[in-house]
């Protein structure tokens, strides 16, 4: 790994971590800028965490508030779990971006703006009464670097004969270059990216290179920037790493589970934000024998997946809240058929269509209870982008061992956020053993609802001689699987289905805590809030506070030792991005007076708000 | 549908396709006859029961899979085409049959039917049309005629009915046929043709629900009226019908008309049936013909070959494996920019 | 009201109550026999409660176990709430009926059988190894009356020249006649029914009359029946009464709510057992301006109803569990649109297709949580067939006052069960006031999400000048209703929607209890188990036990005083026909260690099993 | 749709139909043009904004209602026809419009579309067909051509596309038309015809999604190709097209063919358009004509009068009220056997 860091006479300051946000118009390439800074930071050995923030509109009119797109990167010389509460440096490509993002910048932080965009039209679109670059309102609070990025970029690429539109498209590389200089990042990875991506258009590639260097050099030369910051590499465990976003991790997890269990993936789905990228990823993995099926709707998506599971494949369906609501009836069928199936919910802001591009974790109770009748399903939740990979492996193991559909909860924050992934060696991953009964030739009737020691029924595959059988959504007789309306049989089957799921707890790893194993406060979290809760808890533990953090990956059933654990602390606090859904379950199950800290704003917790809240229970 | 006949396979009989479950339709129900013809026809395909899957939704008709000794899924209301799509894509070797009713297929399941048909998977859909909701005890269905008095329409239905065959043809069907529960030989032949068709075959079977909609198709089954009410279409043959085979269908511009043979009109003036026309207009025209203005066409209205969904899907997979090699997990994980921490 | 009771020399015994069950093949007319006995008993002044039990098949092959249809009637000289745990007299028309129903007959009870049906084929179909009428197995336990009903009926109608099939169809009237004699019931109401129903076929009418009288006379003359029983009239409150089944009560409630609020019903639905009868009833009420819409599926059913509510009608949709699952996404839309809407769930056995003709109360958590996002909806539940009427009135009042969709839970037991209804005088029923803003002519923009003191938004009707506005499923700005993705606004709107529903509690009547207001045991129930729980509790209270019974009609929100109430008893027991759904909510909400008594067998609680269970907590 | 024009109504302008909301489609999107034509056309109907309701599902196209100053419901994905059905039945006085996309209408919403069309409510359905899912950023849709490379089909789609007009005709449509976003006069006329039709009018508008499926209809809009690629059908007129109006459509049996005029072929040999044919076969035939084998028909393919759902429904109510009197609650409660306890 080589770097291109230049010698510089400027002052350098070492930081433990830094948080940067690029923001601009949707057309300004901010997501790319963010991704490049992420990869580069990871490559230099930082731990990183990111938070992209897309506009809800596809392409709102240029320059409008609605059209602002942002990407936040937190990189550090230590282990980190969140993209950062506030930013140390903000790059704003236009007035609208400034307006919607300035509140995130810490007082005294660095603000880099593209002055050219602050013309009359731009200011009006952002509803600025006066030019904030000129009225002094910013200079008091922040270190403002005013650069005419447009002009410099145009000049830098002038020789290449591009159209002005094309030239202006290189501005994000200028901004990157500037930030790379600021945080002493190498340009190599980005240069490689440019080669990869624009190799076929050498003029464009060259322009981007020139813009990048221009930005870098601008930092080097401008007197406005007197300090450059060094964030040393974190001491991450040795290994090969890549940066991965949650949805990609989910997709890779599915392929891995498929290979580890020897069952090809059938992914039946219908596009929906923020789940669609799982489909986009999987559709590319054709040589992994992944079958993707873009169904006519969510109901066809899940029912086709059930059909595929019946026929012996790894049936998977994925969606977000509104689509999951549509799958409720069919999940009931899967519960009755006792077939393995994964149902992935990438949660987003609700209710109804809600806030499609924002994160939330308000579908937990839907996952637990959103079906008619007594219809238990295991529920697991990923805790980080990388965990999306591992949770899928666990879910498929449960699904096949217990012959049951399993719900996997992720969310928009995990789906689009990224972190470094220490790539596992495939040989280290646990094989997922799956049995299918072989052909029966003795003519004895096959018993599709006979059960093994885990109460799982046999997964008999169509095509196997001697095992023909019929399944369906009507209540069935124990063992024979025939339709049966008898009172005692129904009781027995309802109890069996419940017990089968409840007993999974016996094979789950016990719930662990970070921090003291008894004390004043236990913070109990689940899903995508892991990072913020863990950080807040660690910070307070470091201050010597009596706080511990337990994070649930298994929501149904919960780990067997959880009830005991909850009794060991004076207070139990459950922070959630909903109005208290896990809290209801914990209180109802364990009769513990758990308190809630709840926020439903389409965005993740900040570490500082969590620390403030935790402190209320601590002394 | 793959027909890889096993060489050593014993010759199968209708009874080999019967399950051990008591059949629970009302005595006299038309479903019995369809079940019997299916069991009689299947041995002719040379496919053993364990390579066949029957998938159904919910309705009287949808109980069908329980009575077959094959694999079966009695799924949820309206979703059988989607379940079957998953089965067929997952294992194209299987012979997959969808059994559905007029409510199941055209009311709650209309969309899945439409999409299964347009995708043209190699599977067979048999719609038992009794023009009523049987299982829920007698509400009108999307095929019930206007003005029909039922439990839910005591003053008569105000919904224009759908023609299942027109819907199928509007959805790009490659095989469309119709038969009648009690025309047992015809029904058996049509089911056989459907099974042999490569692509989605869609068969509407008029079925008598003697409890909630008795005699809905009496005009097609009554000895006195059936010959004049039925047009049995056959590929390449002129469209002749009637007790004395003295009536025919002629095209006037683009509109069909009933004519009497003789009186200056000969067979050659009639419309000749062609199942295989590139464009489905003729099949569509036939699907519009309703009693009493016209005789009701039965038989195969359309049968053409078109690319098959699961074949193309698996071809893409095979192609990718061929070009890139069998997917390797390590490679997958390592894709993109990576770095090493020591 | 005249009676035709004959003078009889036989012994008469007075009873406080009696329970009778007719059972036979689906084609035997048992439902009619049961209904006639019900009406007649009600007319003579008894309190009555019934429980019909249909086979799942439309018409299973004659004589089979699957084809048995039954109808149980409990009539009494006192107030009763259930159709009775066991029966005093059982009429079995064939061996299959005997086989599947005999266990319900009390030892020493009266068994009336149609001997003619006990031929070889009949016995085989019922899987009897030997004829139970001859092998003595019955005679030891019961008082068996063996009658060749077929023969006597045929003889009775011989003169009318009916076909044998037609003649045999009169057998149920023979059975009725016999039972009417046994319990000293008048024949008049049944004779009137015959006239009404068969007036157009005088020969059939006459045959039924003859069969009825033949049965009655058979009772009078046969020596086998030595006693006739008298059940005196109950002291019901004065008034005009009718017998009503739950689904009819629901339908009448809808029409009443419509008229009382001045909004025509739009009932969008898709047939499903056991909810379809609500549609069948409503479809007849065209001169009440009821619009029924049999939609293409449940989703169209609810969304069309939402459209109708938007356009100013009383939007109502009804279904059972699987159909309700399909409506989840659209309920979310209704919550966002804040429009009044009723969603009726006539619960049945689940999960999935489950036990379509059986009762269960396992959809409570689905009602509470079966939607994506934070999506609160008021939930109410009927407690008896008659209460289906009143609960609809309350639900519509809530829906219109608070501008919210409301879920109404009933179940198969209530839907098909009947009881006497003291018909209210229309003038006594509370008017449901509904406001719509009038035309606006001042050109000021209309604010569709402005709120009144109950946080309800205005219900502005399309067609009104000056009030045009757009609503949708995306999060909306408070007051203006414009699409809005801002963090604080989302929090505010989520909170507002939650508070609006929670605050309904302020206007609910406080929760009452039957029994002591503090003590050893509080039995807390909801829905269709009211009758059994109330009876069991009353029986124990009469024994001086320290037990009280509270029955919840409002499940969300719950009455404001409930939490306090729960603390006043040593134990709280929640009997439910599910695995503990209300229990989870009560424990989670009030942190009370409520115990459960749960049964999931497709049938209601018996009073005796409840008493046994209650006693475990009492001394 | 009731047109009870208010006598004192001021003459309305296009701007009277614009809401105060910022339009949020991508710059260059074809939706702008359709919005503009709608606003321009509406004043000609003489219906004030407060008597109009726009109902949509979810998709870029479905944002439409926010931009109109009428009443509006931006409902959930695919369900607009069902919501609109409720609105129209509840208040037949309103002019009801459904705005939908190819995914919204034909993928998740296929069944509701089918049933709204067959019921023939007096409402208008406008489908913006851009052959892509716009809002979810570029997956193929049920109208995307086979082999289409999109985000969800990196190796090309394997689904046979549907023809929206064929589907509508298969579902008993009484009014079927097609236009193109940028043919602004034609589009305005077609929308006007749709509004005036009594019954459900179904209009497909080819719409350019310049972000995810740019130029999908270029052959119909490009100056050089459009004349040869478009067949503008008009009632009673022969089917002529081409830059020099020298080509036509002739029927060969039941199959259409492209012919050149002159060379012994005159206008009279051509197929003449008839919107009003009793049977929809001609409309169906036209709906099958696809580029490049055929020119693509635009204009009104079919327009016939049939009974209207909500009219029949309300007629039953009016009739019942007339026959039995306005329903009285006391009477309702007292129905059946009653008894008095004193
Ligand atoms: C989601 C759902 N909605 C409704 C029902 C009730 N239901 C079962 S079968 C049926 C209609 C049956 O009609 P059809 O498909 O014509 O079958 P048939 O009984 O006439 O053979 C209905 C409405 C159901 N089981 N599930
Ligand atoms: C239940 C549900 N499933 C999926 C989605 C995601 N979704 C929104 S719009 C859309 C498709 C849009 O395509 P189209 O109808 O063609 O409209 P366009 O954006 O192209 O105008 C999808 C899949 C959703 N909002 N709701
Ligand atoms: S109800 Fe009708 S369709 Fe159903 S089993 Fe009986 S006769 Fe057949
Ligand atoms: S994505 Fe396409 S359809 Fe959607 S607004 Fe942009 S250009 Fe229009
Ligand atoms: Mg049917
Ligand atoms: Mg589209």
PDB file of N, CA and C in Angstrom, chain B residues 79-141:
ATOM      1  N   UNK B  79     -53.105 -17.119  -4.708  1.00  0.00           N
ATOM      2  CA  UNK B  79     -51.658 -17.023  -4.889  1.00  0.00           C
ATOM      3  C   UNK B  79     -51.034 -18.238  -5.558  1.00  0.00           C
ATOM      4  N   UNK B  80     -51.834 -19.203  -5.964  1.00  0.00           N
ATOM      5  CA  UNK B  80     -51.267 -20.424  -6.516  1.00  0.00           C
ATOM      6  C   UNK B  80     -50.322 -20.173  -7.698  1.00  0.00           C
ATOM      7  N   UNK B  81     -50.651 -19.287  -8.631  1.00  0.00           N
ATOM      8  CA  UNK B  81     -49.711 -19.090  -9.747  1.00  0.00           C
ATOM      9  C   UNK B  81     -48.341 -18.620  -9.267  1.00  0.00           C
ATOM     10  N   UNK B  82     -48.313 -17.824  -8.213  1.00  0.00           N
ATOM     11  CA  UNK B  82     -47.030 -17.334  -7.705  1.00  0.00           C
ATOM     12  C   UNK B  82     -46.276 -18.446  -6.987  1.00  0.00           C
ATOM     13  N   UNK B  83     -46.969 -19.230  -6.184  1.00  0.00           N
ATOM     14  CA  UNK B  83     -46.316 -20.367  -5.526  1.00  0.00           C
ATOM     15  C   UNK B  83     -45.758 -21.302  -6.597  1.00  0.00           C
ATOM     16  N   UNK B  84     -46.571 -21.584  -7.593  1.00  0.00           N
ATOM     17  CA  UNK B  84     -46.150 -22.505  -8.653  1.00  0.00           C
ATOM     18  C   UNK B  84     -44.948 -21.944  -9.411  1.00  0.00           C
ATOM     19  N   UNK B  85     -44.910 -20.645  -9.582  1.00  0.00           N
ATOM     20  CA  UNK B  85     -43.763 -20.019 -10.248  1.00  0.00           C
ATOM     21  C   UNK B  85     -42.488 -20.322  -9.477  1.00  0.00           C
ATOM     22  N   UNK B  86     -42.563 -20.204  -8.162  1.00  0.00           N
ATOM     23  CA  UNK B  86     -41.401 -20.525  -7.342  1.00  0.00           C
ATOM     24  C   UNK B  86     -41.001 -21.982  -7.464  1.00  0.00           C
ATOM     25  N   UNK B  87     -41.975 -22.861  -7.449  1.00  0.00           N
ATOM     26  CA  UNK B  87     -41.686 -24.296  -7.566  1.00  0.00           C
ATOM     27  C   UNK B  87     -41.004 -24.577  -8.903  1.00  0.00           C
ATOM     28  N   UNK B  88     -41.569 -24.022  -9.946  1.00  0.00           N
ATOM     29  CA  UNK B  88     -41.064 -24.343 -11.291  1.00  0.00           C
ATOM     30  C   UNK B  88     -39.678 -23.749 -11.528  1.00  0.00           C
ATOM     31  N   UNK B  89     -39.481 -22.525 -11.092  1.00  0.00           N
ATOM     32  CA  UNK B  89     -38.158 -21.921 -11.264  1.00  0.00           C
ATOM     33  C   UNK B  89     -37.127 -22.704 -10.437  1.00  0.00           C
ATOM     34  N   UNK B  90     -37.537 -23.096  -9.240  1.00  0.00           N
ATOM     35  CA  UNK B  90     -36.622 -23.819  -8.360  1.00  0.00           C
ATOM     36  C   UNK B  90     -36.242 -25.164  -8.946  1.00  0.00           C
ATOM     37  N   UNK B  91     -37.184 -25.821  -9.554  1.00  0.00           N
ATOM     38  CA  UNK B  91     -36.905 -27.143 -10.119  1.00  0.00           C
ATOM     39  C   UNK B  91     -37.660 -27.348 -11.420  1.00  0.00           C
ATOM     40  N   UNK B  92     -37.052 -26.936 -12.526  1.00  0.00           N
ATOM     41  CA  UNK B  92     -37.735 -27.018 -13.816  1.00  0.00           C
ATOM     42  C   UNK B  92     -38.043 -28.443 -14.261  1.00  0.00           C
ATOM     43  N   UNK B  93     -37.475 -29.414 -13.577  1.00  0.00           N
ATOM     44  CA  UNK B  93     -37.732 -30.817 -13.904  1.00  0.00           C
ATOM     45  C   UNK B  93     -39.145 -31.259 -13.556  1.00  0.00           C
ATOM     46  N   UNK B  94     -39.770 -30.506 -12.665  1.00  0.00           N
ATOM     47  CA  UNK B  94     -41.076 -30.924 -12.181  1.00  0.00           C
ATOM     48  C   UNK B  94     -42.190 -30.539 -13.150  1.00  0.00           C
ATOM     49  N   UNK B  95     -43.191 -31.365 -13.210  1.00  0.00           N
ATOM     50  CA  UNK B  95     -44.401 -31.018 -13.949  1.00  0.00           C
ATOM     51  C   UNK B  95     -45.312 -30.283 -12.972  1.00  0.00           C
ATOM     52  N   UNK B  96     -45.592 -29.038 -13.256  1.00  0.00           N
ATOM     53  CA  UNK B  96     -46.306 -28.200 -12.287  1.00  0.00           C
ATOM     54  C   UNK B  96     -47.697 -27.832 -12.801  1.00  0.00           C
ATOM     55  N   UNK B  97     -48.679 -28.062 -11.968  1.00  0.00           N
ATOM     56  CA  UNK B  97     -50.077 -27.773 -12.298  1.00  0.00           C
ATOM     57  C   UNK B  97     -50.670 -26.817 -11.279  1.00  0.00           C
ATOM     58  N   UNK B  98     -51.347 -25.820 -11.792  1.00  0.00           N
ATOM     59  CA  UNK B  98     -52.098 -24.915 -10.907  1.00  0.00           C
ATOM     60  C   UNK B  98     -53.575 -25.241 -11.059  1.00  0.00           C
ATOM     61  N   UNK B  99     -54.224 -25.471  -9.923  1.00  0.00           N
ATOM     62  CA  UNK B  99     -55.670 -25.710  -9.946  1.00  0.00           C
ATOM     63  C   UNK B  99     -56.318 -24.540  -9.220  1.00  0.00           C
ATOM     64  N   UNK B 100     -57.289 -23.929  -9.876  1.00  0.00           N
ATOM     65  CA  UNK B 100     -57.858 -22.702  -9.317  1.00  0.00           C
ATOM     66  C   UNK B 100     -59.324 -22.565  -9.697  1.00  0.00           C
ATOM     67  N   UNK B 101     -60.009 -21.664  -9.007  1.00  0.00           N
ATOM     68  CA  UNK B 101     -61.416 -21.406  -9.298  1.00  0.00           C
ATOM     69  C   UNK B 101     -61.599 -20.025  -9.897  1.00  0.00           C
ATOM     70  N   UNK B 102     -62.810 -19.708 -10.284  1.00  0.00           N
ATOM     71  CA  UNK B 102     -63.045 -18.408 -10.908  1.00  0.00           C
ATOM     72  C   UNK B 102     -62.827 -17.261  -9.927  1.00  0.00           C
ATOM     73  N   UNK B 103     -63.124 -17.505  -8.659  1.00  0.00           N
ATOM     74  CA  UNK B 103     -62.841 -16.470  -7.675  1.00  0.00           C
ATOM     75  C   UNK B 103     -61.356 -16.423  -7.367  1.00  0.00           C
ATOM     76  N   UNK B 104     -60.799 -17.566  -7.125  1.00  0.00           N
ATOM     77  CA  UNK B 104     -59.382 -17.670  -6.774  1.00  0.00           C
ATOM     78  C   UNK B 104     -58.489 -17.079  -7.871  1.00  0.00           C
ATOM     79  N   UNK B 105     -58.790 -17.396  -9.103  1.00  0.00           N
ATOM     80  CA  UNK B 105     -57.929 -16.980 -10.214  1.00  0.00           C
ATOM     81  C   UNK B 105     -58.217 -15.575 -10.692  1.00  0.00           C
ATOM     82  N   UNK B 106     -59.468 -15.194 -10.697  1.00  0.00           N
ATOM     83  CA  UNK B 106     -59.817 -13.937 -11.365  1.00  0.00           C
ATOM     84  C   UNK B 106     -60.201 -12.828 -10.409  1.00  0.00           C
ATOM     85  N   UNK B 107     -60.564 -13.205  -9.197  1.00  0.00           N
ATOM     86  CA  UNK B 107     -60.877 -12.133  -8.261  1.00  0.00           C
ATOM     87  C   UNK B 107     -59.590 -11.819  -7.505  1.00  0.00           C
ATOM     88  N   UNK B 108     -59.365 -12.438  -6.395  1.00  0.00           N
ATOM     89  CA  UNK B 108     -58.192 -12.082  -5.594  1.00  0.00           C
ATOM     90  C   UNK B 108     -56.884 -12.397  -6.312  1.00  0.00           C
ATOM     91  N   UNK B 109     -56.889 -13.391  -7.186  1.00  0.00           N
ATOM     92  CA  UNK B 109     -55.630 -13.831  -7.801  1.00  0.00           C
ATOM     93  C   UNK B 109     -55.391 -13.299  -9.200  1.00  0.00           C
ATOM     94  N   UNK B 110     -56.225 -12.364  -9.652  1.00  0.00           N
ATOM     95  CA  UNK B 110     -56.127 -11.913 -11.040  1.00  0.00           C
ATOM     96  C   UNK B 110     -54.733 -11.488 -11.458  1.00  0.00           C
ATOM     97  N   UNK B 111     -54.061 -10.798 -10.569  1.00  0.00           N
ATOM     98  CA  UNK B 111     -52.763 -10.263 -10.952  1.00  0.00           C
ATOM     99  C   UNK B 111     -51.715 -11.363 -11.122  1.00  0.00           C
ATOM    100  N   UNK B 112     -51.755 -12.332 -10.250  1.00  0.00           N
ATOM    101  CA  UNK B 112     -50.772 -13.414 -10.355  1.00  0.00           C
ATOM    102  C   UNK B 112     -51.021 -14.240 -11.610  1.00  0.00           C
ATOM    103  N   UNK B 113     -52.282 -14.433 -11.922  1.00  0.00           N
ATOM    104  CA  UNK B 113     -52.630 -15.163 -13.131  1.00  0.00           C
ATOM    105  C   UNK B 113     -52.047 -14.448 -14.351  1.00  0.00           C
ATOM    106  N   UNK B 114     -52.317 -13.151 -14.406  1.00  0.00           N
ATOM    107  CA  UNK B 114     -51.840 -12.312 -15.499  1.00  0.00           C
ATOM    108  C   UNK B 114     -50.331 -12.451 -15.681  1.00  0.00           C
ATOM    109  N   UNK B 115     -49.615 -12.374 -14.577  1.00  0.00           N
ATOM    110  CA  UNK B 115     -48.161 -12.361 -14.670  1.00  0.00           C
ATOM    111  C   UNK B 115     -47.593 -13.749 -14.924  1.00  0.00           C
ATOM    112  N   UNK B 116     -48.216 -14.765 -14.378  1.00  0.00           N
ATOM    113  CA  UNK B 116     -47.749 -16.121 -14.677  1.00  0.00           C
ATOM    114  C   UNK B 116     -47.908 -16.360 -16.178  1.00  0.00           C
ATOM    115  N   UNK B 117     -49.035 -15.961 -16.702  1.00  0.00           N
ATOM    116  CA  UNK B 117     -49.302 -16.198 -18.123  1.00  0.00           C
ATOM    117  C   UNK B 117     -48.323 -15.421 -18.995  1.00  0.00           C
ATOM    118  N   UNK B 118     -48.085 -14.181 -18.683  1.00  0.00           N
ATOM    119  CA  UNK B 118     -47.209 -13.393 -19.552  1.00  0.00           C
ATOM    120  C   UNK B 118     -45.772 -13.882 -19.461  1.00  0.00           C
ATOM    121  N   UNK B 119     -45.375 -14.403 -18.317  1.00  0.00           N
ATOM    122  CA  UNK B 119     -44.001 -14.908 -18.205  1.00  0.00           C
ATOM    123  C   UNK B 119     -43.822 -16.194 -18.983  1.00  0.00           C
ATOM    124  N   UNK B 120     -44.927 -16.915 -19.152  1.00  0.00           N
ATOM    125  CA  UNK B 120     -44.883 -18.139 -19.944  1.00  0.00           C
ATOM    126  C   UNK B 120     -43.928 -19.175 -19.349  1.00  0.00           C
ATOM    127  N   UNK B 121     -44.125 -19.450 -18.058  1.00  0.00           N
ATOM    128  CA  UNK B 121     -43.414 -20.597 -17.488  1.00  0.00           C
ATOM    129  C   UNK B 121     -44.006 -21.862 -18.075  1.00  0.00           C
ATOM    130  N   UNK B 122     -43.230 -22.908 -18.079  1.00  0.00           N
ATOM    131  CA  UNK B 122     -43.761 -24.156 -18.613  1.00  0.00           C
ATOM    132  C   UNK B 122     -44.581 -24.853 -17.541  1.00  0.00           C
ATOM    133  N   UNK B 123     -45.793 -24.336 -17.336  1.00  0.00           N
ATOM    134  CA  UNK B 123     -46.676 -24.986 -16.369  1.00  0.00           C
ATOM    135  C   UNK B 123     -48.114 -24.915 -16.867  1.00  0.00           C
ATOM    136  N   UNK B 124     -48.997 -25.554 -16.145  1.00  0.00           N
ATOM    137  CA  UNK B 124     -50.368 -25.712 -16.619  1.00  0.00           C
ATOM    138  C   UNK B 124     -51.329 -25.148 -15.595  1.00  0.00           C
ATOM    139  N   UNK B 125     -52.225 -24.325 -16.068  1.00  0.00           N
ATOM    140  CA  UNK B 125     -53.202 -23.716 -15.160  1.00  0.00           C
ATOM    141  C   UNK B 125     -54.590 -24.180 -15.567  1.00  0.00           C
ATOM    142  N   UNK B 126     -55.291 -24.780 -14.638  1.00  0.00           N
ATOM    143  CA  UNK B 126     -56.653 -25.238 -14.930  1.00  0.00           C
ATOM    144  C   UNK B 126     -57.613 -24.472 -14.028  1.00  0.00           C
ATOM    145  N   UNK B 127     -58.481 -23.702 -14.646  1.00  0.00           N
ATOM    146  CA  UNK B 127     -59.431 -22.877 -13.899  1.00  0.00           C
ATOM    147  C   UNK B 127     -60.802 -23.538 -13.935  1.00  0.00           C
ATOM    148  N   UNK B 128     -61.296 -23.895 -12.769  1.00  0.00           N
ATOM    149  CA  UNK B 128     -62.635 -24.488 -12.658  1.00  0.00           C
ATOM    150  C   UNK B 128     -63.623 -23.336 -12.563  1.00  0.00           C
ATOM    151  N   UNK B 129     -64.320 -23.090 -13.637  1.00  0.00           N
ATOM    152  CA  UNK B 129     -65.229 -21.947 -13.654  1.00  0.00           C
ATOM    153  C   UNK B 129     -66.663 -22.394 -13.391  1.00  0.00           C
ATOM    154  N   UNK B 130     -67.123 -22.154 -12.188  1.00  0.00           N
ATOM    155  CA  UNK B 130     -68.528 -22.455 -11.869  1.00  0.00           C
ATOM    156  C   UNK B 130     -69.345 -21.175 -11.701  1.00  0.00           C
ATOM    157  N   UNK B 131     -68.723 -20.058 -12.041  1.00  0.00           N
ATOM    158  CA  UNK B 131     -69.395 -18.756 -11.987  1.00  0.00           C
ATOM    159  C   UNK B 131     -69.978 -18.451 -10.619  1.00  0.00           C
ATOM    160  N   UNK B 132     -69.299 -18.908  -9.584  1.00  0.00           N
ATOM    161  CA  UNK B 132     -69.789 -18.666  -8.221  1.00  0.00           C
ATOM    162  C   UNK B 132     -68.643 -18.925  -7.245  1.00  0.00           C
ATOM    163  N   UNK B 133     -68.734 -18.326  -6.069  1.00  0.00           N
ATOM    164  CA  UNK B 133     -67.846 -18.721  -4.976  1.00  0.00           C
ATOM    165  C   UNK B 133     -68.497 -19.907  -4.281  1.00  0.00           C
ATOM    166  N   UNK B 134     -67.932 -21.087  -4.471  1.00  0.00           N
ATOM    167  CA  UNK B 134     -68.518 -22.270  -3.859  1.00  0.00           C
ATOM    168  C   UNK B 134     -68.212 -22.360  -2.375  1.00  0.00           C
ATOM    169  N   UNK B 135     -66.933 -22.341  -2.054  1.00  0.00           N
ATOM    170  CA  UNK B 135     -66.513 -22.632  -0.677  1.00  0.00           C
ATOM    171  C   UNK B 135     -67.110 -21.668   0.343  1.00  0.00           C
ATOM    172  N   UNK B 136     -67.264 -20.415  -0.048  1.00  0.00           N
ATOM    173  CA  UNK B 136     -67.835 -19.459   0.903  1.00  0.00           C
ATOM    174  C   UNK B 136     -69.355 -19.384   0.777  1.00  0.00           C
ATOM    175  N   UNK B 137     -69.903 -20.379   0.098  1.00  0.00           N
ATOM    176  CA  UNK B 137     -71.351 -20.615   0.108  1.00  0.00           C
ATOM    177  C   UNK B 137     -72.173 -19.640  -0.710  1.00  0.00           C
ATOM    178  N   UNK B 138     -71.656 -19.339  -1.894  1.00  0.00           N
ATOM    179  CA  UNK B 138     -72.569 -18.765  -2.847  1.00  0.00           C
ATOM    180  C   UNK B 138     -72.632 -17.272  -3.043  1.00  0.00           C
ATOM    181  N   UNK B 139     -71.484 -16.592  -3.124  1.00  0.00           N
ATOM    182  CA  UNK B 139     -71.501 -15.203  -3.598  1.00  0.00           C
ATOM    183  C   UNK B 139     -71.159 -15.193  -5.094  1.00  0.00           C
ATOM    184  N   UNK B 140     -71.560 -14.135  -5.778  1.00  0.00           N
ATOM    185  CA  UNK B 140     -71.248 -14.058  -7.203  1.00  0.00           C
ATOM    186  C   UNK B 140     -69.739 -13.910  -7.391  1.00  0.00           C
ATOM    187  N   UNK B 141     -69.268 -14.278  -8.566  1.00  0.00           N
ATOM    188  CA  UNK B 141     -67.827 -14.212  -8.859  1.00  0.00           C
ATOM    189  C   UNK B 141     -67.613 -13.312 -10.066  1.00  0.00           C
TER     190      UNK B 141
END
